[in-house]
Amino acid sequence: MRPVVPLIGGEVDLVTGQGTVAGRSFVLTDAQRALLRHLIEAEGTVTREVLEAALGLAGSSRAVDTAVHRLRARLEVDPRAPQHVISVFGEGYRFAPAPAPRNTPHVSLGLPPPRTALLGREAALRDVLSLLDDVAPVQIVGMHGVGKSSLAIAVAHASERARVVYLDLEALRGDDLWSDLARVMGRSVAGSDEENRAALLADLRMHPRTLLVLDGAQRFPDAVVALVARVADEVPSAGVLLTSTVVLDLSRARVHPLGPIELDAARALFLARAAAVGATLEADAALDELVERLDRLPLALELGAARTRTLGVQALLTRLDERFRWLVDSRAEISRHRSLHAVLALSWAELPEEAREVLVRLSVFRGPLSQEAADAVLDADARWLPSLIEASWLVEDAGRFRWLDSSRAWALEQGEPALLDDAIRRHARYQLDLLERLLGAGPLVPAVIDAIGAAFPDLWVVLERGVTVPTEATTLAERLFAWVRVVGRYAAFAKALDELLDVLPTAPRRGVLLRMRSLCLTQTDRIEEATADLRRAEEEGPPDDEVDRLLARAYLAVRGNRMEDARVAWEAALEVSPTSRVRAYAEHGLAIAARRAGSYEEAERHFHRSLAAEADVPSYRSNTRVSYSVLLHGLGRTDQACDQLALAVRELEPLRAEGTLAQTSYNLGMLEAERGRWDVGMAWVERAETLWRGLGMNLRVAKAVIGRAALFLEAGELDRADLLLEEADEMGVSDAAARWSASLTRGVFATLRGTPGDLGEARALVAEMERNDVNAGATALFRRFLDVASGLDPGAPPPDNGSVGMRWVGRVLQRYLERRPAGGSAP
């Protein structure tokens, strides 16, 4: 057995255990070397029993699986997709060796050494070698920086041709390719042009298994086409491999398009290049975001990795809006590869003026675009699209076009202001028309919700360009708001409205924008800002619709805890317009007012009327069910409250209403735990946390984390609760109600631990909670719990009613009393 075993992307020494894969170093333990040695010696399937015996783990299948998992983490480029240690279902594992390298050419003329390991290009290498087995020329086509030259050089080294002649056309001054080839081949160029061509062709006939590699063929396309055509006619056995940013017009040529590498390979390449400059990085979500924003282009990845030693991943991410300034490496061997700017400038210079204008116009699109969308900003210039796709400026995907981030950023920078302004206005009109068509197709059913979601990046960019297209941006914001309320994108929409209001200080519809932002801020728990927006909206002037004015006034009264004023406004709205839409909103509001006034039967009647009406937002009935469940729970009808929440979940799931679905899931989880279904409750709260994280609603995420901590406390798992409370503390909680909830949970945790220091912390927390007066009932019960734990209260059973927080404290106190030894204080 060879002591050094070749691996894909590296090798490992079986004697020392030292190895490298994808640019990272590792050392195998003795057990891992033994495991690898037995796998290699078996030359095929190895049963689990053999491995167990080899490792001294007889009867311990799980330990073998763990050992294999750890071995893969060292040997494989991507342990999730192993290429060496392969699982065999029902048998065990087998070792698959690295593919044997193809023979190196006997003679290489002008061929550089392989540049770097071709991470992510293994399949491309095999495909191009296979294409070269035919006699037709092969073109590797892709944009600058995608790795065409590296692939072509690797193909040349792996080729079984007897001789390779390599010519870098990017380095030439003129298009006399015959003379340049002759020099590379060591032949004289003293004769006439035709004599030189004849001599070169005679040389190729003497070496019929020659492979010509012409790198950068787009530089002199006519000369390349003429040369390749003559070689193909007179020496058909010679192979020709071209790299180009465009497809050349060559008869019978085979084209291999080269695009970005896959995510796993891009991640591995970035980590390897970062390690080479001394940076130690983690393969995490931030790194994946970075390699995606670098378009998974090998050159951009290498330039970015070179920056991580001083910047790090997060800092580089924040600088990608200025990527042409930061993606620079003066040490690169090839001058055009020293910056992303240089590479794209070279590609840009190769385009006709008309094609450049097409790219500038299309750069106003942020997301994928259809042919219809392209036509909206291009007029008759769409004829350039096929050639721009060939040149890799655009990517065709399932009948649509999309940009690479770097290419779009470059084209956007090149546009003249007048040209860009015209394209921006056309883009805005198209997006508004698209939204009107989608909304006009009927109610917000899932298909419409998904279609708007697919158009979301470009709808959003219209809002960002409000200073250029104020009318379109304002109208689009108003029309888009119904979709935002369904899917719960409140945080992002509030941010977009921030920017729109900043650039439109005197917009005629400014009051409408303020009201929309107020609702978004409320949904993200920024209550004081939301209230201020409503007041400013009133100052800007009433809405066009009297009903909207009354509903806004009622909402503002609720925020100020003026429930009587709110009730009057809702009743007035019903008198002005007793439509189903207004009934849904007003009856819901009247139900809340009645509940707060203690008129529970009246509140329930209003809830039933609201549920019977149809609001203009499909998810509104589910919101009403959530409010109704609060009333039912307060009346001790927890099973019915859970039924309402379960109905709301079923209504919300097909609507993609993730924000409302998250809140509903959270409420359902806490109530399920209350009625003794702890595991079910925890699952619902975890689901809410996942949804809120996806929406970027960090305050709600903290709420879910605190909720999970509370459930673990109830189950007596103090260590797990402690970790979650620390996580919530790190998030920071600004909302008063959320701070109270965190203080209550932290205080109960300290009380359960029961040391003098913990009890002192709990006393400080309860004193702060009493000053804030957020939930007096639960706070008072917590004070009593603390007195019981401190020996100041004999410990009468807690009440079984009240708010969710109060009932939770009561349950924890009851279990505390049940576990307490007779006559003792703390268990």
JSON list of C-alpha atoms in Angstrom, two decimals, residues 387-580:
[
{"chain": "A", "resi": 387, "resn": "SER", "atom": "CA", "xyz": [-25.19, 37.55, -27.86]},
{"chain": "A", "resi": 388, "resn": "LEU", "atom": "CA", "xyz": [-25.05, 39.03, -24.34]},
{"chain": "A", "resi": 389, "resn": "ILE", "atom": "CA", "xyz": [-26.05, 35.66, -22.94]},
{"chain": "A", "resi": 390, "resn": "GLU", "atom": "CA", "xyz": [-23.33, 34.03, -25.04]},
{"chain": "A", "resi": 391, "resn": "ALA", "atom": "CA", "xyz": [-20.85, 36.57, -23.66]},
{"chain": "A", "resi": 392, "resn": "SER", "atom": "CA", "xyz": [-21.97, 35.66, -20.12]},
{"chain": "A", "resi": 393, "resn": "TRP", "atom": "CA", "xyz": [-23.11, 39.17, -19.23]},
{"chain": "A", "resi": 394, "resn": "LEU", "atom": "CA", "xyz": [-26.57, 37.72, -18.63]},
{"chain": "A", "resi": 395, "resn": "VAL", "atom": "CA", "xyz": [-27.61, 34.24, -17.55]},
{"chain": "A", "resi": 396, "resn": "GLU", "atom": "CA", "xyz": [-30.60, 32.49, -19.09]},
{"chain": "A", "resi": 397, "resn": "ASP", "atom": "CA", "xyz": [-32.58, 30.47, -16.56]},
{"chain": "A", "resi": 398, "resn": "ALA", "atom": "CA", "xyz": [-35.89, 28.73, -17.30]},
{"chain": "A", "resi": 399, "resn": "GLY", "atom": "CA", "xyz": [-36.92, 31.22, -19.98]},
{"chain": "A", "resi": 400, "resn": "ARG", "atom": "CA", "xyz": [-35.91, 34.28, -17.95]},
{"chain": "A", "resi": 401, "resn": "PHE", "atom": "CA", "xyz": [-32.76, 36.37, -17.70]},
{"chain": "A", "resi": 402, "resn": "ARG", "atom": "CA", "xyz": [-30.83, 37.23, -14.57]},
{"chain": "A", "resi": 403, "resn": "TRP", "atom": "CA", "xyz": [-27.75, 39.18, -13.67]},
{"chain": "A", "resi": 404, "resn": "LEU", "atom": "CA", "xyz": [-24.63, 38.26, -11.81]},
{"chain": "A", "resi": 405, "resn": "ASP", "atom": "CA", "xyz": [-24.21, 40.87, -9.06]},
{"chain": "A", "resi": 406, "resn": "SER", "atom": "CA", "xyz": [-20.80, 42.04, -10.24]},
{"chain": "A", "resi": 407, "resn": "SER", "atom": "CA", "xyz": [-21.87, 42.39, -13.87]},
{"chain": "A", "resi": 408, "resn": "ARG", "atom": "CA", "xyz": [-24.97, 44.36, -12.91]},
{"chain": "A", "resi": 409, "resn": "ALA", "atom": "CA", "xyz": [-22.99, 46.64, -10.59]},
{"chain": "A", "resi": 410, "resn": "TRP", "atom": "CA", "xyz": [-20.54, 47.36, -13.41]},
{"chain": "A", "resi": 411, "resn": "ALA", "atom": "CA", "xyz": [-23.21, 48.11, -16.02]},
{"chain": "A", "resi": 412, "resn": "LEU", "atom": "CA", "xyz": [-25.07, 50.34, -13.56]},
{"chain": "A", "resi": 413, "resn": "GLU", "atom": "CA", "xyz": [-21.89, 52.37, -12.97]},
{"chain": "A", "resi": 414, "resn": "GLN", "atom": "CA", "xyz": [-21.29, 52.86, -16.71]},
{"chain": "A", "resi": 415, "resn": "GLY", "atom": "CA", "xyz": [-24.66, 54.42, -17.52]},
{"chain": "A", "resi": 416, "resn": "GLU", "atom": "CA", "xyz": [-25.03, 58.06, -18.43]},
{"chain": "A", "resi": 417, "resn": "PRO", "atom": "CA", "xyz": [-27.50, 59.83, -16.07]},
{"chain": "A", "resi": 418, "resn": "ALA", "atom": "CA", "xyz": [-30.04, 60.59, -18.80]},
{"chain": "A", "resi": 419, "resn": "LEU", "atom": "CA", "xyz": [-30.00, 57.01, -20.07]},
{"chain": "A", "resi": 420, "resn": "LEU", "atom": "CA", "xyz": [-30.36, 55.58, -16.57]},
{"chain": "A", "resi": 421, "resn": "ASP", "atom": "CA", "xyz": [-33.18, 57.97, -15.64]},
{"chain": "A", "resi": 422, "resn": "ASP", "atom": "CA", "xyz": [-35.15, 56.95, -18.72]},
{"chain": "A", "resi": 423, "resn": "ALA", "atom": "CA", "xyz": [-34.61, 53.26, -17.94]},
{"chain": "A", "resi": 424, "resn": "ILE", "atom": "CA", "xyz": [-35.58, 53.78, -14.27]},
{"chain": "A", "resi": 425, "resn": "ARG", "atom": "CA", "xyz": [-38.85, 55.47, -15.27]},
{"chain": "A", "resi": 426, "resn": "ARG", "atom": "CA", "xyz": [-39.70, 52.73, -17.75]},
{"chain": "A", "resi": 427, "resn": "HIS", "atom": "CA", "xyz": [-38.83, 50.09, -15.15]},
{"chain": "A", "resi": 428, "resn": "ALA", "atom": "CA", "xyz": [-41.08, 51.76, -12.54]},
{"chain": "A", "resi": 429, "resn": "ARG", "atom": "CA", "xyz": [-44.02, 52.00, -14.95]},
{"chain": "A", "resi": 430, "resn": "TYR", "atom": "CA", "xyz": [-43.60, 48.35, -15.91]},
{"chain": "A", "resi": 431, "resn": "GLN", "atom": "CA", "xyz": [-43.44, 47.17, -12.27]},
{"chain": "A", "resi": 432, "resn": "LEU", "atom": "CA", "xyz": [-46.51, 49.20, -11.33]},
{"chain": "A", "resi": 433, "resn": "ASP", "atom": "CA", "xyz": [-48.42, 47.82, -14.32]},
{"chain": "A", "resi": 434, "resn": "LEU", "atom": "CA", "xyz": [-47.32, 44.28, -13.39]},
{"chain": "A", "resi": 435, "resn": "LEU", "atom": "CA", "xyz": [-48.55, 44.75, -9.81]},
{"chain": "A", "resi": 436, "resn": "GLU", "atom": "CA", "xyz": [-51.88, 46.17, -10.99]},
{"chain": "A", "resi": 437, "resn": "ARG", "atom": "CA", "xyz": [-52.36, 43.16, -13.27]},
{"chain": "A", "resi": 438, "resn": "LEU", "atom": "CA", "xyz": [-51.58, 40.72, -10.46]},
{"chain": "A", "resi": 439, "resn": "LEU", "atom": "CA", "xyz": [-53.85, 42.44, -7.94]},
{"chain": "A", "resi": 440, "resn": "GLY", "atom": "CA", "xyz": [-56.58, 42.89, -10.52]},
{"chain": "A", "resi": 441, "resn": "ALA", "atom": "CA", "xyz": [-56.70, 39.15, -11.16]},
{"chain": "A", "resi": 442, "resn": "GLY", "atom": "CA", "xyz": [-58.76, 38.62, -8.01]},
{"chain": "A", "resi": 443, "resn": "PRO", "atom": "CA", "xyz": [-58.21, 38.10, -4.28]},
{"chain": "A", "resi": 444, "resn": "LEU", "atom": "CA", "xyz": [-54.79, 37.45, -2.82]},
{"chain": "A", "resi": 445, "resn": "VAL", "atom": "CA", "xyz": [-54.83, 33.71, -3.36]},
{"chain": "A", "resi": 446, "resn": "PRO", "atom": "CA", "xyz": [-51.55, 31.77, -2.96]},
{"chain": "A", "resi": 447, "resn": "ALA", "atom": "CA", "xyz": [-50.73, 31.94, -6.69]},
{"chain": "A", "resi": 448, "resn": "VAL", "atom": "CA", "xyz": [-50.99, 35.75, -6.67]},
{"chain": "A", "resi": 449, "resn": "ILE", "atom": "CA", "xyz": [-49.04, 35.99, -3.40]},
{"chain": "A", "resi": 450, "resn": "ASP", "atom": "CA", "xyz": [-46.26, 33.87, -4.91]},
{"chain": "A", "resi": 451, "resn": "ALA", "atom": "CA", "xyz": [-46.21, 35.87, -8.15]},
{"chain": "A", "resi": 452, "resn": "ILE", "atom": "CA", "xyz": [-45.82, 39.13, -6.22]},
{"chain": "A", "resi": 453, "resn": "GLY", "atom": "CA", "xyz": [-43.11, 37.49, -4.12]},
{"chain": "A", "resi": 454, "resn": "ALA", "atom": "CA", "xyz": [-41.22, 36.52, -7.29]},
{"chain": "A", "resi": 455, "resn": "ALA", "atom": "CA", "xyz": [-41.38, 40.14, -8.48]},
{"chain": "A", "resi": 456, "resn": "PHE", "atom": "CA", "xyz": [-40.49, 41.43, -5.00]},
{"chain": "A", "resi": 457, "resn": "PRO", "atom": "CA", "xyz": [-36.85, 42.52, -5.66]},
{"chain": "A", "resi": 458, "resn": "ASP", "atom": "CA", "xyz": [-37.86, 44.82, -8.51]},
{"chain": "A", "resi": 459, "resn": "LEU", "atom": "CA", "xyz": [-41.00, 46.12, -6.84]},
{"chain": "A", "resi": 460, "resn": "TRP", "atom": "CA", "xyz": [-38.83, 47.06, -3.89]},
{"chain": "A", "resi": 461, "resn": "VAL", "atom": "CA", "xyz": [-36.25, 48.84, -6.01]},
{"chain": "A", "resi": 462, "resn": "VAL", "atom": "CA", "xyz": [-38.97, 51.19, -7.28]},
{"chain": "A", "resi": 463, "resn": "LEU", "atom": "CA", "xyz": [-39.54, 52.32, -3.69]},
{"chain": "A", "resi": 464, "resn": "GLU", "atom": "CA", "xyz": [-35.81, 52.93, -3.28]},
{"chain": "A", "resi": 465, "resn": "ARG", "atom": "CA", "xyz": [-35.84, 55.17, -6.37]},
{"chain": "A", "resi": 466, "resn": "GLY", "atom": "CA", "xyz": [-38.62, 57.41, -5.08]},
{"chain": "A", "resi": 467, "resn": "VAL", "atom": "CA", "xyz": [-36.61, 60.56, -5.71]},
{"chain": "A", "resi": 468, "resn": "THR", "atom": "CA", "xyz": [-36.62, 59.76, -9.47]},
{"chain": "A", "resi": 469, "resn": "VAL", "atom": "CA", "xyz": [-40.10, 58.24, -9.74]},
{"chain": "A", "resi": 470, "resn": "PRO", "atom": "CA", "xyz": [-42.10, 59.75, -6.82]},
{"chain": "A", "resi": 471, "resn": "THR", "atom": "CA", "xyz": [-45.58, 59.16, -8.24]},
{"chain": "A", "resi": 472, "resn": "GLU", "atom": "CA", "xyz": [-44.94, 55.56, -9.24]},
{"chain": "A", "resi": 473, "resn": "ALA", "atom": "CA", "xyz": [-43.17, 54.80, -5.95]},
{"chain": "A", "resi": 474, "resn": "THR", "atom": "CA", "xyz": [-46.00, 56.21, -3.82]},
{"chain": "A", "resi": 475, "resn": "THR", "atom": "CA", "xyz": [-48.71, 54.44, -5.81]},
{"chain": "A", "resi": 476, "resn": "LEU", "atom": "CA", "xyz": [-46.80, 51.17, -5.77]},
{"chain": "A", "resi": 477, "resn": "ALA", "atom": "CA", "xyz": [-46.32, 51.39, -1.98]},
{"chain": "A", "resi": 478, "resn": "GLU", "atom": "CA", "xyz": [-50.08, 51.83, -1.48]},
{"chain": "A", "resi": 479, "resn": "ARG", "atom": "CA", "xyz": [-50.95, 48.93, -3.78]},
{"chain": "A", "resi": 480, "resn": "LEU", "atom": "CA", "xyz": [-48.27, 46.64, -2.35]},
{"chain": "A", "resi": 481, "resn": "PHE", "atom": "CA", "xyz": [-49.35, 47.15, 1.25]},
{"chain": "A", "resi": 482, "resn": "ALA", "atom": "CA", "xyz": [-52.08, 44.49, 1.13]},
{"chain": "A", "resi": 483, "resn": "TRP", "atom": "CA", "xyz": [-49.47, 41.89, 0.14]},
{"chain": "A", "resi": 484, "resn": "VAL", "atom": "CA", "xyz": [-47.12, 43.07, 2.89]},
{"chain": "A", "resi": 485, "resn": "ARG", "atom": "CA", "xyz": [-49.86, 42.58, 5.48]},
{"chain": "A", "resi": 486, "resn": "VAL", "atom": "CA", "xyz": [-50.53, 39.05, 4.25]},
{"chain": "A", "resi": 487, "resn": "VAL", "atom": "CA", "xyz": [-46.92, 37.83, 4.19]},
{"chain": "A", "resi": 488, "resn": "GLY", "atom": "CA", "xyz": [-45.75, 39.82, 7.21]},
{"chain": "A", "resi": 489, "resn": "ARG", "atom": "CA", "xyz": [-42.85, 41.70, 5.60]},
{"chain": "A", "resi": 490, "resn": "TYR", "atom": "CA", "xyz": [-43.41, 44.60, 7.99]},
{"chain": "A", "resi": 491, "resn": "ALA", "atom": "CA", "xyz": [-39.80, 45.25, 8.99]},
{"chain": "A", "resi": 492, "resn": "ALA", "atom": "CA", "xyz": [-38.54, 45.44, 5.40]},
{"chain": "A", "resi": 493, "resn": "PHE", "atom": "CA", "xyz": [-41.50, 47.54, 4.26]},
{"chain": "A", "resi": 494, "resn": "ALA", "atom": "CA", "xyz": [-41.03, 49.98, 7.16]},
{"chain": "A", "resi": 495, "resn": "LYS", "atom": "CA", "xyz": [-37.40, 50.42, 6.09]},
{"chain": "A", "resi": 496, "resn": "ALA", "atom": "CA", "xyz": [-38.44, 51.06, 2.49]},
{"chain": "A", "resi": 497, "resn": "LEU", "atom": "CA", "xyz": [-41.00, 53.62, 3.65]},
{"chain": "A", "resi": 498, "resn": "ASP", "atom": "CA", "xyz": [-38.31, 55.29, 5.79]},
{"chain": "A", "resi": 499, "resn": "GLU", "atom": "CA", "xyz": [-36.25, 55.91, 2.66]},
{"chain": "A", "resi": 500, "resn": "LEU", "atom": "CA", "xyz": [-39.27, 56.94, 0.59]},
{"chain": "A", "resi": 501, "resn": "LEU", "atom": "CA", "xyz": [-40.45, 59.47, 3.18]},
{"chain": "A", "resi": 502, "resn": "ASP", "atom": "CA", "xyz": [-36.92, 60.86, 3.47]},
{"chain": "A", "resi": 503, "resn": "VAL", "atom": "CA", "xyz": [-36.68, 61.63, -0.25]},
{"chain": "A", "resi": 504, "resn": "LEU", "atom": "CA", "xyz": [-40.30, 62.83, -0.56]},
{"chain": "A", "resi": 505, "resn": "PRO", "atom": "CA", "xyz": [-40.67, 65.45, 2.18]},
{"chain": "A", "resi": 506, "resn": "THR", "atom": "CA", "xyz": [-43.63, 67.10, 0.44]},
{"chain": "A", "resi": 507, "resn": "ALA", "atom": "CA", "xyz": [-45.36, 64.13, -1.21]},
{"chain": "A", "resi": 508, "resn": "PRO", "atom": "CA", "xyz": [-49.10, 64.72, -1.77]},
{"chain": "A", "resi": 509, "resn": "ARG", "atom": "CA", "xyz": [-49.85, 61.27, -0.33]},
{"chain": "A", "resi": 510, "resn": "ARG", "atom": "CA", "xyz": [-47.42, 61.57, 2.57]},
{"chain": "A", "resi": 511, "resn": "GLY", "atom": "CA", "xyz": [-50.16, 60.98, 5.14]},
{"chain": "A", "resi": 512, "resn": "VAL", "atom": "CA", "xyz": [-50.98, 57.63, 3.54]},
{"chain": "A", "resi": 513, "resn": "LEU", "atom": "CA", "xyz": [-47.32, 56.58, 3.69]},
{"chain": "A", "resi": 514, "resn": "LEU", "atom": "CA", "xyz": [-47.13, 57.57, 7.35]},
{"chain": "A", "resi": 515, "resn": "ARG", "atom": "CA", "xyz": [-50.23, 55.51, 8.21]},
{"chain": "A", "resi": 516, "resn": "MET", "atom": "CA", "xyz": [-48.78, 52.47, 6.46]},
{"chain": "A", "resi": 517, "resn": "ARG", "atom": "CA", "xyz": [-45.45, 52.87, 8.24]},
{"chain": "A", "resi": 518, "resn": "SER", "atom": "CA", "xyz": [-47.28, 53.23, 11.54]},
{"chain": "A", "resi": 519, "resn": "LEU", "atom": "CA", "xyz": [-48.92, 49.84, 11.13]},
{"chain": "A", "resi": 520, "resn": "CYS", "atom": "CA", "xyz": [-45.58, 48.27, 10.14]},
{"chain": "A", "resi": 521, "resn": "LEU", "atom": "CA", "xyz": [-43.91, 49.77, 13.21]},
{"chain": "A", "resi": 522, "resn": "THR", "atom": "CA", "xyz": [-46.70, 48.48, 15.44]},
{"chain": "A", "resi": 523, "resn": "GLN", "atom": "CA", "xyz": [-46.25, 44.98, 14.07]},
{"chain": "A", "resi": 524, "resn": "THR", "atom": "CA", "xyz": [-42.53, 45.17, 14.87]},
{"chain": "A", "resi": 525, "resn": "ASP", "atom": "CA", "xyz": [-43.23, 46.42, 18.43]},
{"chain": "A", "resi": 526, "resn": "ARG", "atom": "CA", "xyz": [-42.02, 49.99, 17.85]},
{"chain": "A", "resi": 527, "resn": "ILE", "atom": "CA", "xyz": [-45.15, 51.42, 19.46]},
{"chain": "A", "resi": 528, "resn": "GLU", "atom": "CA", "xyz": [-43.95, 54.93, 20.32]},
{"chain": "A", "resi": 529, "resn": "GLU", "atom": "CA", "xyz": [-42.70, 55.54, 16.77]},
{"chain": "A", "resi": 530, "resn": "ALA", "atom": "CA", "xyz": [-45.94, 54.13, 15.36]},
{"chain": "A", "resi": 531, "resn": "THR", "atom": "CA", "xyz": [-48.03, 56.49, 17.49]},
{"chain": "A", "resi": 532, "resn": "ALA", "atom": "CA", "xyz": [-45.90, 59.46, 16.40]},
{"chain": "A", "resi": 533, "resn": "ASP", "atom": "CA", "xyz": [-46.44, 58.50, 12.75]},
{"chain": "A", "resi": 534, "resn": "LEU", "atom": "CA", "xyz": [-50.22, 58.42, 13.23]},
{"chain": "A", "resi": 535, "resn": "ARG", "atom": "CA", "xyz": [-50.16, 61.88, 14.77]},
{"chain": "A", "resi": 536, "resn": "ARG", "atom": "CA", "xyz": [-48.04, 63.23, 11.90]},
{"chain": "A", "resi": 537, "resn": "ALA", "atom": "CA", "xyz": [-50.43, 61.60, 9.42]},
{"chain": "A", "resi": 538, "resn": "GLU", "atom": "CA", "xyz": [-53.34, 63.53, 10.98]},
{"chain": "A", "resi": 539, "resn": "GLU", "atom": "CA", "xyz": [-51.32, 66.74, 10.64]},
{"chain": "A", "resi": 540, "resn": "GLU", "atom": "CA", "xyz": [-50.61, 65.98, 6.97]},
{"chain": "A", "resi": 541, "resn": "GLY", "atom": "CA", "xyz": [-54.35, 65.91, 6.37]},
{"chain": "A", "resi": 542, "resn": "PRO", "atom": "CA", "xyz": [-57.08, 63.27, 6.50]},
{"chain": "A", "resi": 543, "resn": "PRO", "atom": "CA", "xyz": [-57.14, 60.36, 4.07]},
{"chain": "A", "resi": 544, "resn": "ASP", "atom": "CA", "xyz": [-59.25, 60.61, 0.94]},
{"chain": "A", "resi": 545, "resn": "ASP", "atom": "CA", "xyz": [-61.76, 58.19, 2.48]},
{"chain": "A", "resi": 546, "resn": "GLU", "atom": "CA", "xyz": [-63.72, 59.26, 5.59]},
{"chain": "A", "resi": 547, "resn": "VAL", "atom": "CA", "xyz": [-63.85, 55.65, 6.78]},
{"chain": "A", "resi": 548, "resn": "ASP", "atom": "CA", "xyz": [-60.07, 55.35, 6.61]},
{"chain": "A", "resi": 549, "resn": "ARG", "atom": "CA", "xyz": [-59.82, 58.57, 8.64]},
{"chain": "A", "resi": 550, "resn": "LEU", "atom": "CA", "xyz": [-62.11, 57.18, 11.34]},
{"chain": "A", "resi": 551, "resn": "LEU", "atom": "CA", "xyz": [-60.33, 53.82, 11.45]},
{"chain": "A", "resi": 552, "resn": "ALA", "atom": "CA", "xyz": [-56.97, 55.58, 11.74]},
{"chain": "A", "resi": 553, "resn": "ARG", "atom": "CA", "xyz": [-58.34, 57.78, 14.53]},
{"chain": "A", "resi": 554, "resn": "ALA", "atom": "CA", "xyz": [-59.62, 54.70, 16.38]},
{"chain": "A", "resi": 555, "resn": "TYR", "atom": "CA", "xyz": [-56.27, 53.01, 16.00]},
{"chain": "A", "resi": 556, "resn": "LEU", "atom": "CA", "xyz": [-54.46, 56.07, 17.37]},
{"chain": "A", "resi": 557, "resn": "ALA", "atom": "CA", "xyz": [-56.86, 56.16, 20.34]},
{"chain": "A", "resi": 558, "resn": "VAL", "atom": "CA", "xyz": [-56.08, 52.51, 21.12]},
{"chain": "A", "resi": 559, "resn": "ARG", "atom": "CA", "xyz": [-52.37, 53.25, 21.08]},
{"chain": "A", "resi": 560, "resn": "GLY", "atom": "CA", "xyz": [-53.04, 56.02, 23.62]},
{"chain": "A", "resi": 561, "resn": "ASN", "atom": "CA", "xyz": [-55.22, 53.68, 25.71]},
{"chain": "A", "resi": 562, "resn": "ARG", "atom": "CA", "xyz": [-58.27, 55.93, 25.07]},
{"chain": "A", "resi": 563, "resn": "MET", "atom": "CA", "xyz": [-60.67, 53.08, 24.49]},
{"chain": "A", "resi": 564, "resn": "GLU", "atom": "CA", "xyz": [-63.84, 55.20, 24.71]},
{"chain": "A", "resi": 565, "resn": "ASP", "atom": "CA", "xyz": [-62.57, 57.49, 21.93]},
{"chain": "A", "resi": 566, "resn": "ALA", "atom": "CA", "xyz": [-61.68, 54.40, 19.90]},
{"chain": "A", "resi": 567, "resn": "ARG", "atom": "CA", "xyz": [-65.15, 52.93, 20.41]},
{"chain": "A", "resi": 568, "resn": "VAL", "atom": "CA", "xyz": [-66.81, 56.16, 19.22]},
{"chain": "A", "resi": 569, "resn": "ALA", "atom": "CA", "xyz": [-64.62, 56.21, 16.08]},
{"chain": "A", "resi": 570, "resn": "TRP", "atom": "CA", "xyz": [-65.39, 52.57, 15.22]},
{"chain": "A", "resi": 571, "resn": "GLU", "atom": "CA", "xyz": [-69.13, 53.10, 15.65]},
{"chain": "A", "resi": 572, "resn": "ALA", "atom": "CA", "xyz": [-68.94, 56.20, 13.45]},
{"chain": "A", "resi": 573, "resn": "ALA", "atom": "CA", "xyz": [-67.11, 54.21, 10.76]},
{"chain": "A", "resi": 574, "resn": "LEU", "atom": "CA", "xyz": [-69.92, 51.64, 10.77]},
{"chain": "A", "resi": 575, "resn": "GLU", "atom": "CA", "xyz": [-72.52, 54.39, 10.37]},
{"chain": "A", "resi": 576, "resn": "VAL", "atom": "CA", "xyz": [-70.66, 55.95, 7.44]},
{"chain": "A", "resi": 577, "resn": "SER", "atom": "CA", "xyz": [-70.05, 52.65, 5.63]},
{"chain": "A", "resi": 578, "resn": "PRO", "atom": "CA", "xyz": [-71.64, 49.45, 6.98]},
{"chain": "A", "resi": 579, "resn": "THR", "atom": "CA", "xyz": [-69.82, 47.36, 4.37]},
{"chain": "A", "resi": 580, "resn": "SER", "atom": "CA", "xyz": [-68.38, 43.93, 5.07]}
]
